[in-house]
Amino acid sequence: MSTPWEKKSSIEEIRTRFDHDVERFSQLETGQQATMDAPLVLELVAQAGARHLQAGDTILDLGCGAGNFTLRVLQESPDLNCHLADLSTPMLERAQQRVRESGRAKSVEIHEGDLRTLDFAEGTFACILAGAVLHHLRDDADWEREFTRFARWLKPGGRLYVADLITFNLPDVQEVMWQRYGTYLEGLKGPDYRETVFAYIDREDTPRSLPYQLELTRRSGFQAYDVLHRNSVFACYLAEK
Ligand SMILES: C[S@@+](CC[C@H](N)C(=O)[O-])C[C@H]1O[C@@H](n2cnc3c(N)ncnc32)[C@H](O)[C@@H]1O
């Protein structure tokens, strides 16, 4: 990633890209294939969620895209009040339609806009899902402010589930892992696809390492965390309030 974070895509540029990419995020069986182990990660989040979610609980899906994480959680934990939040109107409309049509949600509410502008009362949610969205947070202040707000919005015992692109602290390890991701992308759709994905990550994303994020949860009001999965430049963890 050579583009400095101050020059990364603006919120408007990110919104426009996702407005035209709804179909790619609408496949529940495969998940988003540009992320490694997507179906496994959806399953792990849904199964871990089922251990603490009860019918009637309220959940929030940040950067919900077309709703895959909420839909998969509802398969294991029906009758939840689902709040879907995204920058992109076409994504939100698709997510709302899919969640309604699943017949498994108790209610569905949508929130359009940058997640940094959302606000909820303390203790609103039993669970917050953040699938492939937090890599759009930029500087340390941004990450710290949002994690503190997520903890505030959760009930005691509520959980934040994050599945995302991550970086590594040691440059040689970073290089190995990016090479492995490149090989994965090339195997999926060829070398041009690998270059396209690498280019938009460079232009758009500011991921953080797993240790950075786990330590941040401890400083932001969470009591415990666990890593559910990690493969190359992707990780999935939960943090409990
Ligand atoms: C890579 S997609 C992931 C979608 C979904 N969570 C999934 O895993 O299938 C990221 C989503 O986050 C949304 N997004 C990006 N930045 C955001 C922000 N600052 N606030 C709210 N949503 C955002 C995009 O519009 C897009 O729908």
PDB file of C-alpha atoms and ligand atoms in Angstrom:
ATOM      1  CA  MET A   1       0.000   0.000   0.000  1.00  0.00           C
ATOM      2  CA  SER A   2       1.904   3.036  -1.221  1.00  0.00           C
ATOM      3  CA  THR A   3      -0.830   5.707  -1.294  1.00  0.00           C
ATOM      4  CA  PRO A   4      -0.614   7.776   1.938  1.00  0.00           C
ATOM      5  CA  TRP A   5      -3.861   7.669   3.907  1.00  0.00           C
ATOM      6  CA  GLU A   6      -4.548  11.397   3.436  1.00  0.00           C
ATOM      7  CA  LYS A   7      -4.759  10.734  -0.332  1.00  0.00           C
ATOM      8  CA  LYS A   8      -6.988   7.666  -0.135  1.00  0.00           C
ATOM      9  CA  SER A   9     -10.472   7.638  -1.702  1.00  0.00           C
ATOM     10  CA  SER A  10     -13.031  10.027  -0.242  1.00  0.00           C
ATOM     11  CA  ILE A  11     -16.314   8.807   1.220  1.00  0.00           C
ATOM     12  CA  GLU A  12     -18.079   9.882  -2.008  1.00  0.00           C
ATOM     13  CA  GLU A  13     -15.649   7.861  -4.159  1.00  0.00           C
ATOM     14  CA  ILE A  14     -16.091   4.787  -1.931  1.00  0.00           C
ATOM     15  CA  ARG A  15     -19.887   5.158  -2.027  1.00  0.00           C
ATOM     16  CA  THR A  16     -19.892   5.399  -5.841  1.00  0.00           C
ATOM     17  CA  ARG A  17     -17.762   2.279  -6.217  1.00  0.00           C
ATOM     18  CA  PHE A  18     -20.021   0.226  -3.960  1.00  0.00           C
ATOM     19  CA  ASP A  19     -23.204   1.615  -5.548  1.00  0.00           C
ATOM     20  CA  HIS A  20     -22.148  -0.260  -8.704  1.00  0.00           C
ATOM     21  CA  ASP A  21     -21.025  -3.473  -7.024  1.00  0.00           C
ATOM     22  CA  VAL A  22     -24.189  -4.807  -5.337  1.00  0.00           C
ATOM     23  CA  GLU A  23     -24.301  -8.155  -7.152  1.00  0.00           C
ATOM     24  CA  ARG A  24     -20.842  -9.220  -5.957  1.00  0.00           C
ATOM     25  CA  PHE A  25     -21.974  -8.829  -2.331  1.00  0.00           C
ATOM     26  CA  SER A  26     -25.303 -10.641  -2.762  1.00  0.00           C
ATOM     27  CA  GLN A  27     -24.101 -14.261  -2.798  1.00  0.00           C
ATOM     28  CA  LEU A  28     -24.681 -15.867   0.597  1.00  0.00           C
ATOM     29  CA  GLU A  29     -23.248 -19.273  -0.331  1.00  0.00           C
ATOM     30  CA  THR A  30     -19.839 -17.985  -1.418  1.00  0.00           C
ATOM     31  CA  GLY A  31     -19.675 -14.675   0.460  1.00  0.00           C
ATOM     32  CA  GLN A  32     -17.484 -12.005  -1.068  1.00  0.00           C
ATOM     33  CA  GLN A  33     -14.898 -14.094  -2.917  1.00  0.00           C
ATOM     34  CA  ALA A  34     -12.163 -11.440  -2.925  1.00  0.00           C
ATOM     35  CA  THR A  35     -11.867 -12.171   0.799  1.00  0.00           C
ATOM     36  CA  MET A  36     -10.320 -15.519   1.720  1.00  0.00           C
ATOM     37  CA  ASP A  37     -12.433 -18.158   3.503  1.00  0.00           C
ATOM     38  CA  ALA A  38     -15.570 -15.991   3.264  1.00  0.00           C
ATOM     39  CA  PRO A  39     -18.138 -18.822   3.763  1.00  0.00           C
ATOM     40  CA  LEU A  40     -16.207 -20.212   6.753  1.00  0.00           C
ATOM     41  CA  VAL A  41     -16.030 -16.766   8.371  1.00  0.00           C
ATOM     42  CA  LEU A  42     -19.779 -16.209   7.875  1.00  0.00           C
ATOM     43  CA  GLU A  43     -20.416 -19.599   9.481  1.00  0.00           C
ATOM     44  CA  LEU A  44     -18.083 -18.969  12.441  1.00  0.00           C
ATOM     45  CA  VAL A  45     -19.690 -15.596  13.213  1.00  0.00           C
ATOM     46  CA  ALA A  46     -23.193 -17.098  12.962  1.00  0.00           C
ATOM     47  CA  GLN A  47     -22.297 -20.047  15.206  1.00  0.00           C
ATOM     48  CA  ALA A  48     -20.542 -17.901  17.822  1.00  0.00           C
ATOM     49  CA  GLY A  49     -23.463 -15.461  17.679  1.00  0.00           C
ATOM     50  CA  ALA A  50     -25.948 -18.249  18.337  1.00  0.00           C
ATOM     51  CA  ARG A  51     -24.234 -18.900  21.690  1.00  0.00           C
ATOM     52  CA  HIS A  52     -25.292 -15.513  23.100  1.00  0.00           C
ATOM     53  CA  LEU A  53     -28.067 -14.105  20.896  1.00  0.00           C
ATOM     54  CA  GLN A  54     -31.708 -14.555  21.948  1.00  0.00           C
ATOM     55  CA  ALA A  55     -34.910 -14.000  19.986  1.00  0.00           C
ATOM     56  CA  GLY A  56     -35.910 -10.345  20.376  1.00  0.00           C
ATOM     57  CA  ASP A  57     -32.299  -9.086  20.651  1.00  0.00           C
ATOM     58  CA  THR A  58     -31.237  -6.104  18.560  1.00  0.00           C
ATOM     59  CA  ILE A  59     -28.207  -6.280  16.266  1.00  0.00           C
ATOM     60  CA  LEU A  60     -26.363  -3.767  14.063  1.00  0.00           C
ATOM     61  CA  ASP A  61     -24.593  -4.635  10.791  1.00  0.00           C
ATOM     62  CA  LEU A  62     -22.061  -1.904   9.958  1.00  0.00           C
ATOM     63  CA  GLY A  63     -21.164  -1.607   6.280  1.00  0.00           C
ATOM     64  CA  CYS A  64     -23.784  -4.320   5.747  1.00  0.00           C
ATOM     65  CA  GLY A  65     -23.375  -4.342   1.954  1.00  0.00           C
ATOM     66  CA  ALA A  66     -26.123  -6.590   0.602  1.00  0.00           C
ATOM     67  CA  GLY A  67     -26.673  -8.093   4.067  1.00  0.00           C
ATOM     68  CA  ASN A  68     -24.704 -11.373   4.008  1.00  0.00           C
ATOM     69  CA  PHE A  69     -23.571 -11.239   7.649  1.00  0.00           C
ATOM     70  CA  THR A  70     -27.041 -10.436   8.995  1.00  0.00           C
ATOM     71  CA  LEU A  71     -28.630 -13.115   6.796  1.00  0.00           C
ATOM     72  CA  ARG A  72     -26.158 -15.773   7.945  1.00  0.00           C
ATOM     73  CA  VAL A  73     -26.588 -14.805  11.624  1.00  0.00           C
ATOM     74  CA  LEU A  74     -30.379 -14.990  11.215  1.00  0.00           C
ATOM     75  CA  GLN A  75     -30.061 -18.563   9.931  1.00  0.00           C
ATOM     76  CA  GLU A  76     -28.723 -19.608  13.357  1.00  0.00           C
ATOM     77  CA  SER A  77     -30.497 -16.969  15.491  1.00  0.00           C
ATOM     78  CA  PRO A  78     -33.957 -16.010  14.160  1.00  0.00           C
ATOM     79  CA  ASP A  79     -36.298 -13.233  15.335  1.00  0.00           C
ATOM     80  CA  LEU A  80     -33.704 -10.504  15.826  1.00  0.00           C
ATOM     81  CA  ASN A  81     -34.346  -6.787  15.382  1.00  0.00           C
ATOM     82  CA  CYS A  82     -31.877  -5.974  12.606  1.00  0.00           C
ATOM     83  CA  HIS A  83     -30.324  -2.552  12.015  1.00  0.00           C
ATOM     84  CA  LEU A  84     -28.525  -2.328   8.676  1.00  0.00           C
ATOM     85  CA  ALA A  85     -26.073   0.530   8.076  1.00  0.00           C
ATOM     86  CA  ASP A  86     -24.243   1.402   4.874  1.00  0.00           C
ATOM     87  CA  LEU A  87     -22.987   4.330   2.802  1.00  0.00           C
ATOM     88  CA  SER A  88     -24.521   2.994  -0.373  1.00  0.00           C
ATOM     89  CA  THR A  89     -28.275   3.242  -1.035  1.00  0.00           C
ATOM     90  CA  PRO A  90     -28.375   0.383  -3.600  1.00  0.00           C
ATOM     91  CA  MET A  91     -26.530  -1.884  -1.119  1.00  0.00           C
ATOM     92  CA  LEU A  92     -28.913  -0.967   1.701  1.00  0.00           C
ATOM     93  CA  GLU A  93     -31.983  -1.487  -0.467  1.00  0.00           C
ATOM     94  CA  ARG A  94     -30.752  -4.937  -1.481  1.00  0.00           C
ATOM     95  CA  ALA A  95     -29.877  -5.829   2.126  1.00  0.00           C
ATOM     96  CA  GLN A  96     -33.275  -4.707   3.388  1.00  0.00           C
ATOM     97  CA  GLN A  97     -35.070  -6.674   0.675  1.00  0.00           C
ATOM     98  CA  ARG A  98     -33.044  -9.866   1.290  1.00  0.00           C
ATOM     99  CA  VAL A  99     -33.433  -9.706   5.072  1.00  0.00           C
ATOM    100  CA  ARG A 100     -37.199  -9.082   4.782  1.00  0.00           C
ATOM    101  CA  GLU A 101     -37.591 -11.889   2.239  1.00  0.00           C
ATOM    102  CA  SER A 102     -35.694 -14.304   4.485  1.00  0.00           C
ATOM    103  CA  GLY A 103     -38.666 -14.116   6.854  1.00  0.00           C
ATOM    104  CA  ARG A 104     -36.272 -14.648   9.768  1.00  0.00           C
ATOM    105  CA  ALA A 105     -35.962 -11.103  11.168  1.00  0.00           C
ATOM    106  CA  LYS A 106     -38.330  -9.707  13.782  1.00  0.00           C
ATOM    107  CA  SER A 107     -37.835  -6.218  12.326  1.00  0.00           C
ATOM    108  CA  VAL A 108     -35.530  -4.425   9.891  1.00  0.00           C
ATOM    109  CA  GLU A 109     -34.344  -0.810  10.098  1.00  0.00           C
ATOM    110  CA  ILE A 110     -31.889   0.903   7.770  1.00  0.00           C
ATOM    111  CA  HIS A 111     -29.352   3.700   8.362  1.00  0.00           C
ATOM    112  CA  GLU A 112     -27.825   5.379   5.341  1.00  0.00           C
ATOM    113  CA  GLY A 113     -24.503   7.226   5.581  1.00  0.00           C
ATOM    114  CA  ASP A 114     -20.965   7.127   6.938  1.00  0.00           C
ATOM    115  CA  LEU A 115     -20.837   4.890  10.031  1.00  0.00           C
ATOM    116  CA  ARG A 116     -18.911   7.693  11.784  1.00  0.00           C
ATOM    117  CA  THR A 117     -22.074   9.804  11.754  1.00  0.00           C
ATOM    118  CA  LEU A 118     -24.318   7.146  13.315  1.00  0.00           C
ATOM    119  CA  ASP A 119     -25.414   7.412  16.904  1.00  0.00           C
ATOM    120  CA  PHE A 120     -27.315   5.050  19.191  1.00  0.00           C
ATOM    121  CA  ALA A 121     -28.219   5.008  22.861  1.00  0.00           C
ATOM    122  CA  GLU A 122     -25.877   3.237  25.264  1.00  0.00           C
ATOM    123  CA  GLY A 123     -26.599  -0.499  25.550  1.00  0.00           C
ATOM    124  CA  THR A 124     -28.784  -0.744  22.411  1.00  0.00           C
ATOM    125  CA  PHE A 125     -27.248  -3.834  20.773  1.00  0.00           C
ATOM    126  CA  ALA A 126     -26.542  -7.451  21.708  1.00  0.00           C
ATOM    127  CA  CYS A 127     -24.232  -7.687  18.727  1.00  0.00           C
ATOM    128  CA  ILE A 128     -22.463  -5.447  16.220  1.00  0.00           C
ATOM    129  CA  LEU A 129     -21.234  -6.995  12.966  1.00  0.00           C
ATOM    130  CA  ALA A 130     -18.503  -5.276  10.944  1.00  0.00           C
ATOM    131  CA  GLY A 131     -17.682  -7.266   7.812  1.00  0.00           C
ATOM    132  CA  ALA A 132     -14.951  -5.831   5.562  1.00  0.00           C
ATOM    133  CA  VAL A 133     -15.710  -2.231   6.469  1.00  0.00           C
ATOM    134  CA  LEU A 134     -13.401  -1.058   9.272  1.00  0.00           C
ATOM    135  CA  HIS A 135     -10.446  -0.923   6.853  1.00  0.00           C
ATOM    136  CA  HIS A 136     -12.086   2.326   5.702  1.00  0.00           C
ATOM    137  CA  LEU A 137     -11.285   3.970   9.061  1.00  0.00           C
ATOM    138  CA  ARG A 138      -8.252   6.185   8.595  1.00  0.00           C
ATOM    139  CA  ASP A 139      -5.987   7.587  11.361  1.00  0.00           C
ATOM    140  CA  ASP A 140      -5.588   6.361  14.972  1.00  0.00           C
ATOM    141  CA  ALA A 141      -8.084   8.934  16.251  1.00  0.00           C
ATOM    142  CA  ASP A 142     -10.694   7.565  13.848  1.00  0.00           C
ATOM    143  CA  TRP A 143     -10.162   3.955  14.988  1.00  0.00           C
ATOM    144  CA  GLU A 144     -10.108   4.902  18.692  1.00  0.00           C
ATOM    145  CA  ARG A 145     -13.258   7.026  18.515  1.00  0.00           C
ATOM    146  CA  GLU A 146     -15.259   4.382  16.656  1.00  0.00           C
ATOM    147  CA  PHE A 147     -14.251   1.455  18.909  1.00  0.00           C
ATOM    148  CA  THR A 148     -15.244   3.485  21.992  1.00  0.00           C
ATOM    149  CA  ARG A 149     -18.621   4.232  20.403  1.00  0.00           C
ATOM    150  CA  PHE A 150     -19.162   0.563  19.438  1.00  0.00           C
ATOM    151  CA  ALA A 151     -18.509  -0.485  23.060  1.00  0.00           C
ATOM    152  CA  ARG A 152     -20.947   2.159  24.309  1.00  0.00           C
ATOM    153  CA  TRP A 153     -23.711   1.005  21.937  1.00  0.00           C
ATOM    154  CA  LEU A 154     -23.394  -2.612  23.142  1.00  0.00           C
ATOM    155  CA  LYS A 155     -25.135  -4.035  26.203  1.00  0.00           C
ATOM    156  CA  PRO A 156     -22.893  -5.558  28.869  1.00  0.00           C
ATOM    157  CA  GLY A 157     -21.956  -9.006  27.505  1.00  0.00           C
ATOM    158  CA  GLY A 158     -22.737  -7.836  23.953  1.00  0.00           C
ATOM    159  CA  ARG A 159     -20.210  -8.615  21.242  1.00  0.00           C
ATOM    160  CA  LEU A 160     -18.518  -6.871  18.329  1.00  0.00           C
ATOM    161  CA  TYR A 161     -17.652  -9.266  15.474  1.00  0.00           C
ATOM    162  CA  VAL A 162     -15.049  -8.015  12.996  1.00  0.00           C
ATOM    163  CA  ALA A 163     -14.027  -9.792   9.796  1.00  0.00           C
ATOM    164  CA  ASP A 164     -11.527  -7.812   7.775  1.00  0.00           C
ATOM    165  CA  LEU A 165      -8.405  -7.259   5.764  1.00  0.00           C
ATOM    166  CA  ILE A 166      -5.412  -6.862   8.101  1.00  0.00           C
ATOM    167  CA  THR A 167      -1.761  -5.872   7.915  1.00  0.00           C
ATOM    168  CA  PHE A 168       1.304  -7.388   9.576  1.00  0.00           C
ATOM    169  CA  ASN A 169       3.799  -5.491  11.714  1.00  0.00           C
ATOM    170  CA  LEU A 170       6.977  -7.020  10.261  1.00  0.00           C
ATOM    171  CA  PRO A 171       7.641  -6.003   6.627  1.00  0.00           C
ATOM    172  CA  ASP A 172       8.938  -9.414   5.555  1.00  0.00           C
ATOM    173  CA  VAL A 173       5.849 -11.154   6.965  1.00  0.00           C
ATOM    174  CA  GLN A 174       3.629  -8.545   5.316  1.00  0.00           C
ATOM    175  CA  GLU A 175       5.312  -9.313   1.996  1.00  0.00           C
ATOM    176  CA  VAL A 176       4.840 -13.087   2.361  1.00  0.00           C
ATOM    177  CA  MET A 177       1.160 -12.679   3.233  1.00  0.00           C
ATOM    178  CA  TRP A 178       0.451 -10.249   0.369  1.00  0.00           C
ATOM    179  CA  GLN A 179       2.142 -12.612  -2.048  1.00  0.00           C
ATOM    180  CA  ARG A 180      -0.082 -15.420  -0.789  1.00  0.00           C
ATOM    181  CA  TYR A 181      -3.172 -13.231  -1.220  1.00  0.00           C
ATOM    182  CA  GLY A 182      -2.025 -12.362  -4.760  1.00  0.00           C
ATOM    183  CA  THR A 183      -1.722 -16.071  -5.564  1.00  0.00           C
ATOM    184  CA  TYR A 184      -5.232 -16.636  -4.188  1.00  0.00           C
ATOM    185  CA  LEU A 185      -6.703 -13.832  -6.341  1.00  0.00           C
ATOM    186  CA  GLU A 186      -4.849 -15.032  -9.422  1.00  0.00           C
ATOM    187  CA  GLY A 187      -6.191 -18.570  -8.857  1.00  0.00           C
ATOM    188  CA  LEU A 188      -9.691 -17.136  -8.590  1.00  0.00           C
ATOM    189  CA  LYS A 189      -9.837 -14.968 -11.718  1.00  0.00           C
ATOM    190  CA  GLY A 190      -6.347 -14.513 -13.195  1.00  0.00           C
ATOM    191  CA  PRO A 191      -3.513 -11.945 -12.970  1.00  0.00           C
ATOM    192  CA  ASP A 192      -5.564  -8.942 -14.193  1.00  0.00           C
ATOM    193  CA  TYR A 193      -8.043  -9.501 -11.376  1.00  0.00           C
ATOM    194  CA  ARG A 194      -5.192  -9.629  -8.837  1.00  0.00           C
ATOM    195  CA  GLU A 195      -3.897  -6.283 -10.117  1.00  0.00           C
ATOM    196  CA  THR A 196      -7.400  -4.736 -10.052  1.00  0.00           C
ATOM    197  CA  VAL A 197      -7.969  -5.793  -6.435  1.00  0.00           C
ATOM    198  CA  PHE A 198      -4.507  -4.675  -5.339  1.00  0.00           C
ATOM    199  CA  ALA A 199      -5.065  -1.294  -7.033  1.00  0.00           C
ATOM    200  CA  TYR A 200      -8.338  -0.596  -5.253  1.00  0.00           C
ATOM    201  CA  ILE A 201      -6.947  -1.713  -1.910  1.00  0.00           C
ATOM    202  CA  ASP A 202      -4.080   0.725  -2.406  1.00  0.00           C
ATOM    203  CA  ARG A 203      -6.413   3.539  -3.429  1.00  0.00           C
ATOM    204  CA  GLU A 204      -9.154   2.933  -0.888  1.00  0.00           C
ATOM    205  CA  ASP A 205      -8.175   0.964   2.199  1.00  0.00           C
ATOM    206  CA  THR A 206      -6.273   1.637   5.437  1.00  0.00           C
ATOM    207  CA  PRO A 207      -6.281  -1.724   7.266  1.00  0.00           C
ATOM    208  CA  ARG A 208      -4.636  -2.281  10.671  1.00  0.00           C
ATOM    209  CA  SER A 209      -2.885  -5.293  12.166  1.00  0.00           C
ATOM    210  CA  LEU A 210      -4.724  -7.811  14.295  1.00  0.00           C
ATOM    211  CA  PRO A 211      -2.655  -6.958  17.436  1.00  0.00           C
ATOM    212  CA  TYR A 212      -3.472  -3.258  16.950  1.00  0.00           C
ATOM    213  CA  GLN A 213      -7.197  -3.977  16.775  1.00  0.00           C
ATOM    214  CA  LEU A 214      -7.234  -6.451  19.681  1.00  0.00           C
ATOM    215  CA  GLU A 215      -5.308  -4.042  21.925  1.00  0.00           C
ATOM    216  CA  LEU A 216      -7.645  -1.248  20.912  1.00  0.00           C
ATOM    217  CA  THR A 217     -10.673  -3.286  22.047  1.00  0.00           C
ATOM    218  CA  ARG A 218      -9.130  -3.532  25.533  1.00  0.00           C
ATOM    219  CA  ARG A 219      -8.651   0.249  25.681  1.00  0.00           C
ATOM    220  CA  SER A 220     -12.138   0.990  24.360  1.00  0.00           C
ATOM    221  CA  GLY A 221     -14.360  -0.666  26.960  1.00  0.00           C
ATOM    222  CA  PHE A 222     -14.303  -4.335  25.916  1.00  0.00           C
ATOM    223  CA  GLN A 223     -13.500  -6.978  28.562  1.00  0.00           C
ATOM    224  CA  ALA A 224     -12.361  -9.913  26.423  1.00  0.00           C
ATOM    225  CA  TYR A 225     -11.579 -10.929  22.868  1.00  0.00           C
ATOM    226  CA  ASP A 226     -11.056 -14.096  20.857  1.00  0.00           C
ATOM    227  CA  VAL A 227      -9.772 -14.728  17.356  1.00  0.00           C
ATOM    228  CA  LEU A 228     -12.173 -16.910  15.386  1.00  0.00           C
ATOM    229  CA  HIS A 229     -10.087 -17.251  12.231  1.00  0.00           C
ATOM    230  CA  ARG A 230      -6.988 -15.964  10.487  1.00  0.00           C
ATOM    231  CA  ASN A 231      -5.626 -16.711   7.035  1.00  0.00           C
ATOM    232  CA  SER A 232      -3.047 -14.600   5.208  1.00  0.00           C
ATOM    233  CA  VAL A 233      -4.264 -10.964   5.123  1.00  0.00           C
ATOM    234  CA  PHE A 234      -7.716 -11.712   6.580  1.00  0.00           C
ATOM    235  CA  ALA A 235      -8.797 -12.153  10.176  1.00  0.00           C
ATOM    236  CA  CYS A 236     -12.015 -12.523  12.110  1.00  0.00           C
ATOM    237  CA  TYR A 237     -12.307 -11.805  15.827  1.00  0.00           C
ATOM    238  CA  LEU A 238     -14.868 -10.915  18.448  1.00  0.00           C
ATOM    239  CA  ALA A 239     -14.674  -8.561  21.408  1.00  0.00           C
ATOM    240  CA  GLU A 240     -17.085  -8.791  24.327  1.00  0.00           C
ATOM    241  CA  LYS A 241     -18.195  -5.830  26.444  1.00  0.00           C
TER     242      LYS A 241
HETATM  243  C1  LIG B   1     -16.459  -4.750   1.242  1.00  0.00           C
HETATM  244  S1  LIG B   1     -18.150  -4.332   1.480  1.00  0.00           S
HETATM  245  C2  LIG B   1     -18.663  -5.532   2.675  1.00  0.00           C
HETATM  246  C3  LIG B   1     -20.150  -5.725   2.740  1.00  0.00           C
HETATM  247  C4  LIG B   1     -20.643  -6.764   3.760  1.00  0.00           C
HETATM  248  N1  LIG B   1     -20.303  -6.402   5.122  1.00  0.00           N
HETATM  249  C5  LIG B   1     -20.102  -8.139   3.429  1.00  0.00           C
HETATM  250  O1  LIG B   1     -19.164  -8.573   4.122  1.00  0.00           O
HETATM  251  O2  LIG B   1     -20.597  -8.742   2.481  1.00  0.00           O
HETATM  252  C6  LIG B   1     -18.031  -2.849   2.433  1.00  0.00           C
HETATM  253  C7  LIG B   1     -19.346  -2.116   2.610  1.00  0.00           C
HETATM  254  O3  LIG B   1     -19.128  -1.064   3.545  1.00  0.00           O
HETATM  255  C8  LIG B   1     -19.722   0.124   3.072  1.00  0.00           C
HETATM  256  N2  LIG B   1     -18.933   1.238   3.636  1.00  0.00           N
HETATM  257  C9  LIG B   1     -17.685   1.614   3.308  1.00  0.00           C
HETATM  258  N3  LIG B   1     -17.284   2.642   4.067  1.00  0.00           N
HETATM  259  C10 LIG B   1     -18.313   2.922   4.909  1.00  0.00           C
HETATM  260  C11 LIG B   1     -18.538   3.895   5.919  1.00  0.00           C
HETATM  261  N4  LIG B   1     -17.596   4.794   6.229  1.00  0.00           N
HETATM  262  N5  LIG B   1     -19.720   3.898   6.566  1.00  0.00           N
HETATM  263  C12 LIG B   1     -20.698   2.990   6.253  1.00  0.00           C
HETATM  264  N6  LIG B   1     -20.543   2.043   5.297  1.00  0.00           N
HETATM  265  C13 LIG B   1     -19.379   2.013   4.631  1.00  0.00           C
HETATM  266  C14 LIG B   1     -19.683   0.030   1.561  1.00  0.00           C
HETATM  267  O4  LIG B   1     -20.688   0.825   0.943  1.00  0.00           O
HETATM  268  C15 LIG B   1     -19.886  -1.471   1.334  1.00  0.00           C
HETATM  269  O5  LIG B   1     -21.243  -1.795   1.157  1.00  0.00           O
END
